[in-house]
Short mmCIF file of C-alpha atoms and ligand atoms in Angstrom, two decimals:
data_model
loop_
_atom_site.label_atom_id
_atom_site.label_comp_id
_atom_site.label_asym_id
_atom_site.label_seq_id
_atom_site.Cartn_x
_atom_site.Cartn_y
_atom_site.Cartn_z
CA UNK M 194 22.38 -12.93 6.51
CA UNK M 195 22.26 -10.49 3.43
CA UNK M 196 19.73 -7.65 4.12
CA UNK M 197 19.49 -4.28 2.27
CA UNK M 198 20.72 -1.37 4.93
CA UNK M 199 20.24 2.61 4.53
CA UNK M 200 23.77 2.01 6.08
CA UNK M 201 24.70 6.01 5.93
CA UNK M 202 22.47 9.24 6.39
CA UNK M 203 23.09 10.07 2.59
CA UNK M 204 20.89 9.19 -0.95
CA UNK M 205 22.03 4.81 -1.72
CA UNK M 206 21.23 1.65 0.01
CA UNK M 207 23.17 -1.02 0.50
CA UNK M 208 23.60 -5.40 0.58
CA UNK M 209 25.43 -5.98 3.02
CA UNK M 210 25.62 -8.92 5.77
CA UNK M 211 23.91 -7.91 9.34
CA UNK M 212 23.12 -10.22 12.05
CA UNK M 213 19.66 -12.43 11.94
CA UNK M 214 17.43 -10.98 14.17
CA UNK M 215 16.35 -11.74 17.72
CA UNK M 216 13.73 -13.10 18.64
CA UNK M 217 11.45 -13.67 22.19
CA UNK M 218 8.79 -15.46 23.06
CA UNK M 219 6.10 -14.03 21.50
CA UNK M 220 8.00 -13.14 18.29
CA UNK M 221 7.95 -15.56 14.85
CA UNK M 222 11.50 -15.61 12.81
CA UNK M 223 10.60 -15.65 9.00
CA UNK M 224 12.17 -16.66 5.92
CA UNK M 225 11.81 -14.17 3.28
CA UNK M 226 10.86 -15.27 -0.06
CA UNK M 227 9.51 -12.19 -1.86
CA UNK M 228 9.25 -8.61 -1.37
CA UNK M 229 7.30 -5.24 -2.79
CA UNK M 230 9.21 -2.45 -3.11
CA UNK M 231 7.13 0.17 -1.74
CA UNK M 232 7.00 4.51 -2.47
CA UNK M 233 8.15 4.89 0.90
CA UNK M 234 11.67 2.18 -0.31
CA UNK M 235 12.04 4.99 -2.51
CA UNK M 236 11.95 7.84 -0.38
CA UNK M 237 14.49 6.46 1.81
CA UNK M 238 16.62 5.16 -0.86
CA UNK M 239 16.64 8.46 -2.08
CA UNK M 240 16.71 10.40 1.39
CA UNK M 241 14.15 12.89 1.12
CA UNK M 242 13.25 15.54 3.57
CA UNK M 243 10.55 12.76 4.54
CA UNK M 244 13.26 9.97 4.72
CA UNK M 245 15.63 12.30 6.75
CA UNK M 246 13.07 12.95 9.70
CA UNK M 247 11.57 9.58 9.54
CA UNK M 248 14.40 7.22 9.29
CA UNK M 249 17.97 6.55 11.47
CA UNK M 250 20.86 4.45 10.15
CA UNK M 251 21.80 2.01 9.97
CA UNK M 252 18.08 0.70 9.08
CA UNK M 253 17.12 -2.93 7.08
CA UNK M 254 14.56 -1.26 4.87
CA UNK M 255 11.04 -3.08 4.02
CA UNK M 256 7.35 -3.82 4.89
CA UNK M 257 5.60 -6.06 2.06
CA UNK M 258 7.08 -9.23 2.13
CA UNK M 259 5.57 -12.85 2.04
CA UNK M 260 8.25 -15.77 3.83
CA UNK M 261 7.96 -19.02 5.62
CA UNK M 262 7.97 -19.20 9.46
CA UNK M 263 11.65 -20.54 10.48
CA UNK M 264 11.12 -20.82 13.97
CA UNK M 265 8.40 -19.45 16.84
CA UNK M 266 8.57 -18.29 19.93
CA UNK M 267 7.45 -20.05 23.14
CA UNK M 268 4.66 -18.21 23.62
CA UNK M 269 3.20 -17.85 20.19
CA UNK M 270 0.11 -20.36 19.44
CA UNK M 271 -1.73 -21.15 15.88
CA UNK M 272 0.86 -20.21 13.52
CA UNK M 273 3.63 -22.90 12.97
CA UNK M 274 6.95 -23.21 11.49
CA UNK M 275 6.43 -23.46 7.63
CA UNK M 276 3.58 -21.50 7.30
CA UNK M 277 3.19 -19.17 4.08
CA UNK M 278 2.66 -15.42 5.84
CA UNK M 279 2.84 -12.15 5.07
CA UNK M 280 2.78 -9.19 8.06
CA UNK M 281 1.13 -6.23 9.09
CA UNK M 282 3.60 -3.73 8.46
CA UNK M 283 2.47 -1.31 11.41
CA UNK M 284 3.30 -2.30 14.93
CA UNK M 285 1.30 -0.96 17.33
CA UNK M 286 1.49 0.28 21.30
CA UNK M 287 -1.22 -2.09 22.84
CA UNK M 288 -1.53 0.87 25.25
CA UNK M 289 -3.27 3.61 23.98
CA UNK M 290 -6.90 4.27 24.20
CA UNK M 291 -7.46 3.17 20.85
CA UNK M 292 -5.43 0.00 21.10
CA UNK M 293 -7.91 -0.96 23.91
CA UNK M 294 -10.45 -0.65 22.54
CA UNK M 295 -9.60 -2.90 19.43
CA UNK M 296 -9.07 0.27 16.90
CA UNK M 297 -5.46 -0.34 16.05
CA UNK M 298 -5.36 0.82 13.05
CA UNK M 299 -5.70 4.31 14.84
CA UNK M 300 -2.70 3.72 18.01
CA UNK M 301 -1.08 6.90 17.91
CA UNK M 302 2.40 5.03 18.53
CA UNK M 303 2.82 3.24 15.70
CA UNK M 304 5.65 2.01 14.36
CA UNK M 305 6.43 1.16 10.82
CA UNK M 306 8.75 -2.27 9.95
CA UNK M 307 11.65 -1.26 7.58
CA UNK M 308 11.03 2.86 8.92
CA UNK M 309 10.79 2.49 12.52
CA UNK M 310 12.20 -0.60 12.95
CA UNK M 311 14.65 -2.83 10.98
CA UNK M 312 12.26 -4.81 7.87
CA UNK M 313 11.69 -7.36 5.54
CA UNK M 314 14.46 -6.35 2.77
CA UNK M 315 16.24 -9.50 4.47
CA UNK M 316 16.63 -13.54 4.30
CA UNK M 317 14.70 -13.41 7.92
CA UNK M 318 12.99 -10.52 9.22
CA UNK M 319 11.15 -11.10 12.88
CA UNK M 320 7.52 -10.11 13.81
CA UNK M 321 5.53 -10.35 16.93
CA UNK M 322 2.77 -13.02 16.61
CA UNK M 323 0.16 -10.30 16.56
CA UNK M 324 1.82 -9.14 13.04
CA UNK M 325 1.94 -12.01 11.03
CA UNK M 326 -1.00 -13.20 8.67
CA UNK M 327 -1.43 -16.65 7.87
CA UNK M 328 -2.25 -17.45 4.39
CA UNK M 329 -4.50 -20.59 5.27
CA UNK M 330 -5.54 -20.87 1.50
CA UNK M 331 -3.36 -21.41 -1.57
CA UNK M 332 -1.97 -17.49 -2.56
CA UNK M 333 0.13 -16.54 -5.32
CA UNK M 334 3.65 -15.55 -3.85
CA UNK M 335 3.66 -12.36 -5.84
CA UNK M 336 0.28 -11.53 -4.70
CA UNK M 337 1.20 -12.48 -0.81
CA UNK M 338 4.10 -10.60 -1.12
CA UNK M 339 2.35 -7.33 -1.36
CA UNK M 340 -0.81 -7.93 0.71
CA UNK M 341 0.60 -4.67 2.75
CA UNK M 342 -0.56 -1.95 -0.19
CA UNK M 343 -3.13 -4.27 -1.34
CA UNK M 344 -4.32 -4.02 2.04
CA UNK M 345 -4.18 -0.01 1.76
CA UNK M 346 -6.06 -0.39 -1.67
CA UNK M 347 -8.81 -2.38 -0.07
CA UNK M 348 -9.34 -0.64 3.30
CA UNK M 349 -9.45 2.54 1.51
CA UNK M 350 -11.74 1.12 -1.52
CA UNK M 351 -14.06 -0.17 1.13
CA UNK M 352 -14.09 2.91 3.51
CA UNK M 353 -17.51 3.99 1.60
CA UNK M 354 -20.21 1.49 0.14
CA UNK M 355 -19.83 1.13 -3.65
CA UNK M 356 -22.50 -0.83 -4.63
CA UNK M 357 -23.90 0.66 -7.41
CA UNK M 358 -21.87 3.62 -7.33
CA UNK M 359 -19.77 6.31 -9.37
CA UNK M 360 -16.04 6.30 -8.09
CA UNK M 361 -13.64 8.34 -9.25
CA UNK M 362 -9.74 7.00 -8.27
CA UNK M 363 -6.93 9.70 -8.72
CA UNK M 364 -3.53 8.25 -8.72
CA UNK M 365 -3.19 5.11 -10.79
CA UNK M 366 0.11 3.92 -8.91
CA UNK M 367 -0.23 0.05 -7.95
CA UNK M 368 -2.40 1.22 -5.06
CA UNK M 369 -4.76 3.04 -7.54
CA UNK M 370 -4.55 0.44 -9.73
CA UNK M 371 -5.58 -2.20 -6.94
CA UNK M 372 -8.48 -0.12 -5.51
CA UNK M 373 -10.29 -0.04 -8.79
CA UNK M 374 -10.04 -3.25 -9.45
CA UNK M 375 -11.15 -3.98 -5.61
CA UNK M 376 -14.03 -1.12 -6.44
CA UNK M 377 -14.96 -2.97 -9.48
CA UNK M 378 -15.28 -6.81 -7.89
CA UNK M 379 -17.10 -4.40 -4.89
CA UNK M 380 -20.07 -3.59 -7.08
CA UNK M 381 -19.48 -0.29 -8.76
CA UNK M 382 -20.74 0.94 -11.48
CA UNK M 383 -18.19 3.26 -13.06
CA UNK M 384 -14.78 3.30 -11.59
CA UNK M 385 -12.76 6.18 -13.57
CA UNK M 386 -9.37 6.32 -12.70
CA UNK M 387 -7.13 9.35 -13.51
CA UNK M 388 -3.33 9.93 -13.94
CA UNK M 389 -0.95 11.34 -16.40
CA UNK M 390 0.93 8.14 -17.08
CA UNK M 391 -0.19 6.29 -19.96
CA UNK M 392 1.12 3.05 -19.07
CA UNK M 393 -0.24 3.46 -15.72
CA UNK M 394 -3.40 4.15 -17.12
CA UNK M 395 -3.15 0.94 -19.64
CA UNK M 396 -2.52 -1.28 -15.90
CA UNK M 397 -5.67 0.49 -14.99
CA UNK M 398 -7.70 -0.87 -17.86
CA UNK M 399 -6.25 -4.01 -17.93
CA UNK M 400 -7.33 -4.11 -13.83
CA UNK M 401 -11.15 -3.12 -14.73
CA UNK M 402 -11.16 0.27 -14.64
CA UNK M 403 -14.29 1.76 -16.26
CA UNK M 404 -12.16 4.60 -18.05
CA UNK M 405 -8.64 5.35 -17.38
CA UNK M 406 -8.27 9.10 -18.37
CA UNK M 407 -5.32 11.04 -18.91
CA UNK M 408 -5.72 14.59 -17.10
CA UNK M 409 -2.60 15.89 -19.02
CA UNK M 410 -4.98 15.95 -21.87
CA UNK M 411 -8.68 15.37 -20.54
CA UNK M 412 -10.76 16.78 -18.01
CA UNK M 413 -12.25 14.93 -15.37
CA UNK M 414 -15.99 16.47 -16.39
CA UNK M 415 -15.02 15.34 -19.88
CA UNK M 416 -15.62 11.73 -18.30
CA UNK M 417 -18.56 12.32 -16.91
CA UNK M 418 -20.08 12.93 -19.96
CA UNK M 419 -18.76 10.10 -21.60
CA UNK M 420 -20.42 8.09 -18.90
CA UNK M 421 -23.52 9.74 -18.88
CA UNK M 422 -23.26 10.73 -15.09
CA UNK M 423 -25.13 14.54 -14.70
CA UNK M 424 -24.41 15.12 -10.72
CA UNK M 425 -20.66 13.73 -10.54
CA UNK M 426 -19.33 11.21 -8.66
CA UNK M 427 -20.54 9.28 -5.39
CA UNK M 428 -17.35 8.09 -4.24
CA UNK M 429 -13.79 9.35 -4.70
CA UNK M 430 -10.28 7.73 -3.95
CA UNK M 431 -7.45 10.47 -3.70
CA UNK M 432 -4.41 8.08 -4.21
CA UNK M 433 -2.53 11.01 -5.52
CA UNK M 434 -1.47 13.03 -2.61
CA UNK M 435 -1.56 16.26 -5.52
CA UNK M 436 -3.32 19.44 -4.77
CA UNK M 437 -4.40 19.57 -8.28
CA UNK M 438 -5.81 16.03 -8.31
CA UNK M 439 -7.44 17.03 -4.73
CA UNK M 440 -9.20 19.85 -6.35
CA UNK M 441 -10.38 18.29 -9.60
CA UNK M 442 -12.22 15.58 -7.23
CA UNK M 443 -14.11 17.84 -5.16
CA UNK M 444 -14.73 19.82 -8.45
CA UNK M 445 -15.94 16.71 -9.67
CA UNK M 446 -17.98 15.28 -6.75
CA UNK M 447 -21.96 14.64 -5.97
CA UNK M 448 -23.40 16.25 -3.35
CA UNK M 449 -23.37 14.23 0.14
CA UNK M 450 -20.22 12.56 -1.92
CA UNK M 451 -17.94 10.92 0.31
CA UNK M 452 -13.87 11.12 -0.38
CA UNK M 453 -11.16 8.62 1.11
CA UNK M 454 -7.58 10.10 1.10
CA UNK M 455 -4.91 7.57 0.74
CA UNK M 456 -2.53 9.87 -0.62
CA UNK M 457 0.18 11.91 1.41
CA UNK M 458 0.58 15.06 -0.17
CA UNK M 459 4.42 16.27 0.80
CA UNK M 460 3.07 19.83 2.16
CA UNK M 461 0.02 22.13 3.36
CA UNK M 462 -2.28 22.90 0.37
CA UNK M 463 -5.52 24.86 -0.37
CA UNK M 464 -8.75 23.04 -1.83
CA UNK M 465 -12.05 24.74 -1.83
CA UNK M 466 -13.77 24.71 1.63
CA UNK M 467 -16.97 26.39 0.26
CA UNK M 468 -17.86 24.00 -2.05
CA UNK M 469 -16.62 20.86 0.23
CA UNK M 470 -19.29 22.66 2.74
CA UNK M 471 -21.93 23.35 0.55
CA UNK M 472 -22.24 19.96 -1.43
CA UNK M 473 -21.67 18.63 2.35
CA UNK M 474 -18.91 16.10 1.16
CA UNK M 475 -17.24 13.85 3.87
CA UNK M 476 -13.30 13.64 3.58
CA UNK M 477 -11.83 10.79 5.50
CA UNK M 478 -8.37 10.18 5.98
CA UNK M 479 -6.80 6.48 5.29
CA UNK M 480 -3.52 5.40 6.90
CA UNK M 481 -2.75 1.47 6.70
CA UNK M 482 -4.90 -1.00 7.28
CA UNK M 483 -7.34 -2.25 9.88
CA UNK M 484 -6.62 -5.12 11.93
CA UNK M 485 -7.51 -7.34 10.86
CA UNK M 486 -10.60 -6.96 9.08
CA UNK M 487 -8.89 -5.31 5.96
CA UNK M 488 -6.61 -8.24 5.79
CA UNK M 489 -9.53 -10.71 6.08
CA UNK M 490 -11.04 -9.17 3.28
CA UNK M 491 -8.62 -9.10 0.92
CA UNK M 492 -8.32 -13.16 1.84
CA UNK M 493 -12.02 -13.61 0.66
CA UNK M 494 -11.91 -10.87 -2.40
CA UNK M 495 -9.02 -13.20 -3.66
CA UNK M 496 -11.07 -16.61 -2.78
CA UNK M 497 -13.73 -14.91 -4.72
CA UNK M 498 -11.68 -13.75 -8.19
CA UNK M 499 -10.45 -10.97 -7.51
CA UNK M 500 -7.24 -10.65 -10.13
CA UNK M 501 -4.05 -8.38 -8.95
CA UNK M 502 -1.84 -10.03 -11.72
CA UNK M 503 -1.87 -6.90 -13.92
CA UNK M 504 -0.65 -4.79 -11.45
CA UNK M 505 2.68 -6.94 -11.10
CA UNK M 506 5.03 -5.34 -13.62
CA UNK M 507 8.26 -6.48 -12.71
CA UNK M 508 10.65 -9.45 -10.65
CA UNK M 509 13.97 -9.40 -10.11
CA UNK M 510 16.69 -11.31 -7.66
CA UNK M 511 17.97 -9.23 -4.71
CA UNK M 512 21.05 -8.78 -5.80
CA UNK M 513 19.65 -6.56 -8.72
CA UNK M 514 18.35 -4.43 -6.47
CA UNK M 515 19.46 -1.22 -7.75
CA UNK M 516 17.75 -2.39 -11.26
CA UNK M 517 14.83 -3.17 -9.51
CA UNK M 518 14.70 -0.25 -7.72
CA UNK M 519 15.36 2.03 -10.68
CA UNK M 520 12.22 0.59 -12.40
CA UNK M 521 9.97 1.00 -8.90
CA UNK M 522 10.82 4.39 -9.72
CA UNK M 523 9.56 5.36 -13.20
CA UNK M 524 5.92 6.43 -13.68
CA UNK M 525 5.70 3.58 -15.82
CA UNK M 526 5.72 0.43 -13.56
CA UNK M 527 3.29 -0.95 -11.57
CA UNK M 528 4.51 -3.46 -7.99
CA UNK M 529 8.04 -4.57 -8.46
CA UNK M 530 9.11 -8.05 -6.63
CA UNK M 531 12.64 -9.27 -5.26
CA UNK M 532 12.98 -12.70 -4.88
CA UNK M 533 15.09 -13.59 -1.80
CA UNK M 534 15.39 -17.28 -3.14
CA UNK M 535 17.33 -16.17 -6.31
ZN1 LIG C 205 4.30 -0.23 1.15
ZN1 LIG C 206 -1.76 2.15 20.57
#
């Protein structure tokens, strides 16, 4: 089958034709239709310090996908060959303390499809049965295809309650983009949503956003008072990973305010402890998505209206990869899809 390897430890990936993969009994084989290409695609693609530690080749890259079951194994039960899923991207031990007690999405063994093991940037990719998410009700493929960030969006949009509430999203990549809209059909007030792309920020808009503001040329307090808000902001989304965007949110924060941090900033930086003690703001950290309540809500938010389509920006065959990939990588796009059927 055609897959797309990180076939050498150097910047490049590569089509080439690898053997479908194995399956057991508990495992589902899965045709790929469509893929997201995903930040992390890009670090490995381009073999950052990141990549270099994370990743050995040869590795089929890929975690957002949406396919049709081909085949399951002899022990799986309630998911059958021709379903429309998508997977859960992190695999986890089963073991750990955590994983006992049903908190998954905190095993401290994880291991990440396309990273840690070979992915969905494939015609098949295999999952255990415990991965793979049924879409039971009619999804668009696009949308399926990148229920993996959307699933990051809405388990860290939903970390805090937002009814009624002030959030302020930095970071309007597609995940940024996703959570306000998610914060929006949630019940929030104002969702302002910062970043230095305009285009970005346009996605934002067109996803609900409140205000999209451009901190190249506007301070954050600038929207407060555009919004009429006099204590700052209830909720904040870092999406970001900057120490700059980090720092204008606590600047910009209520007291009691409560922070989810999506973004991975690339290295140790300072924010101000004193005020993040004395305006007593909780900062909670957000990796993936829980299992599988996260997933189960972002079933019903699309049952009930919620609309990713802006956030879609681009399609392209497999082949095109490179193209495609090139575009994932300006500040300009939003999700980017190959289509394994073209
Ligand atoms: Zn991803
Ligand atoms: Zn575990």
């Amino acid at each position: 089958m055609k897959a797309l390897v990180k076939q050498h430890a150097e910047p490049g990936l590569w089509l080439q034709d690898v053997p479908e993969p194995e399956t057991g009994p508990g495992d589902v084989l899965i045709k790929v239709l469509r893929t997201g290409i995903c930040g992390t695609d890009l670090h490995i693609r381009s073999w950052d310090a990141w990549a270099r530690q994370a990743v050995t080749t040869p590795r089929v890259l890929g975690h957002e996908f949406v396919g049709e079951v081909a085949a399951v194994g002899s022990d799986v039960q309630d998911i059958e060959v021709g379903d429309t899923v998508s997977g859960e991207g992190h695999l986890v031990c089963g073991k750990c303390r955590n994983c006992l007690a049903g908190r998954r999405h905190l095993c401290r063994s994880t291991v990440g499809l396309g990273v840690g093991r070979d992915g969905a940037f494939a015609e098949y990719v295999a999952l255990p049965a415990s991965n793979v998410w049924v879409h039971r009700t009619q999804v668009d493929l696009d949308i399926a295809a990148i229920f993996d960030p959307f699933g990051n969006a809405v388990h860290t949009a939903l970390t805090f309650p937002l009814v009624g509430e002030d959030v302020l999203i930095t970071g309007a990549g597609p995940i940024g983009i996703m959570a306000a809209a998610v914060a929006r059909h949630a019940g929030a007030r104002n969702v302002v949503i910062t970043d230095v792309s305009e285009s970005r920020l346009e996605l934002a808009r067109k996803a609900g956003a409140t205000l999209a503001l451009n901190v190249s040329a506007h301070g954050i307090d600038e929207a407060q008072r555009q919004l009429g808000l006099k204590e700052g902001f209830d909720v904040g989304l870092e999406m970001s990973g900057r120490p700059e965007a980090m720092r204008d949110m606590v600047d910009n924060m209520t007291h009691g305010g409560r922070i989810a941090m999506l973004g991975l900033p690339a290295q140790e930086f300072a924010v101000d402890w004193a005020k993040i003690v004395t305006s007593m703001i909780t900062v909670k950290g957000i990796y993936g998505r829980e299992m599988y309540e996260t997933w189960y809500a972002m079933t019903v938010l699309l049952e009930a209206g919620l609309d990713l389509t802006p956030v879609i920006t681009g399609s392209y065959g497999f082949r095109d990869f490179e193209a495609a990939f090139d575009e994932a990588a300006t500040a300009r796009s939003g999700k980017i899809i190959l289509d394994w059927t073209r």
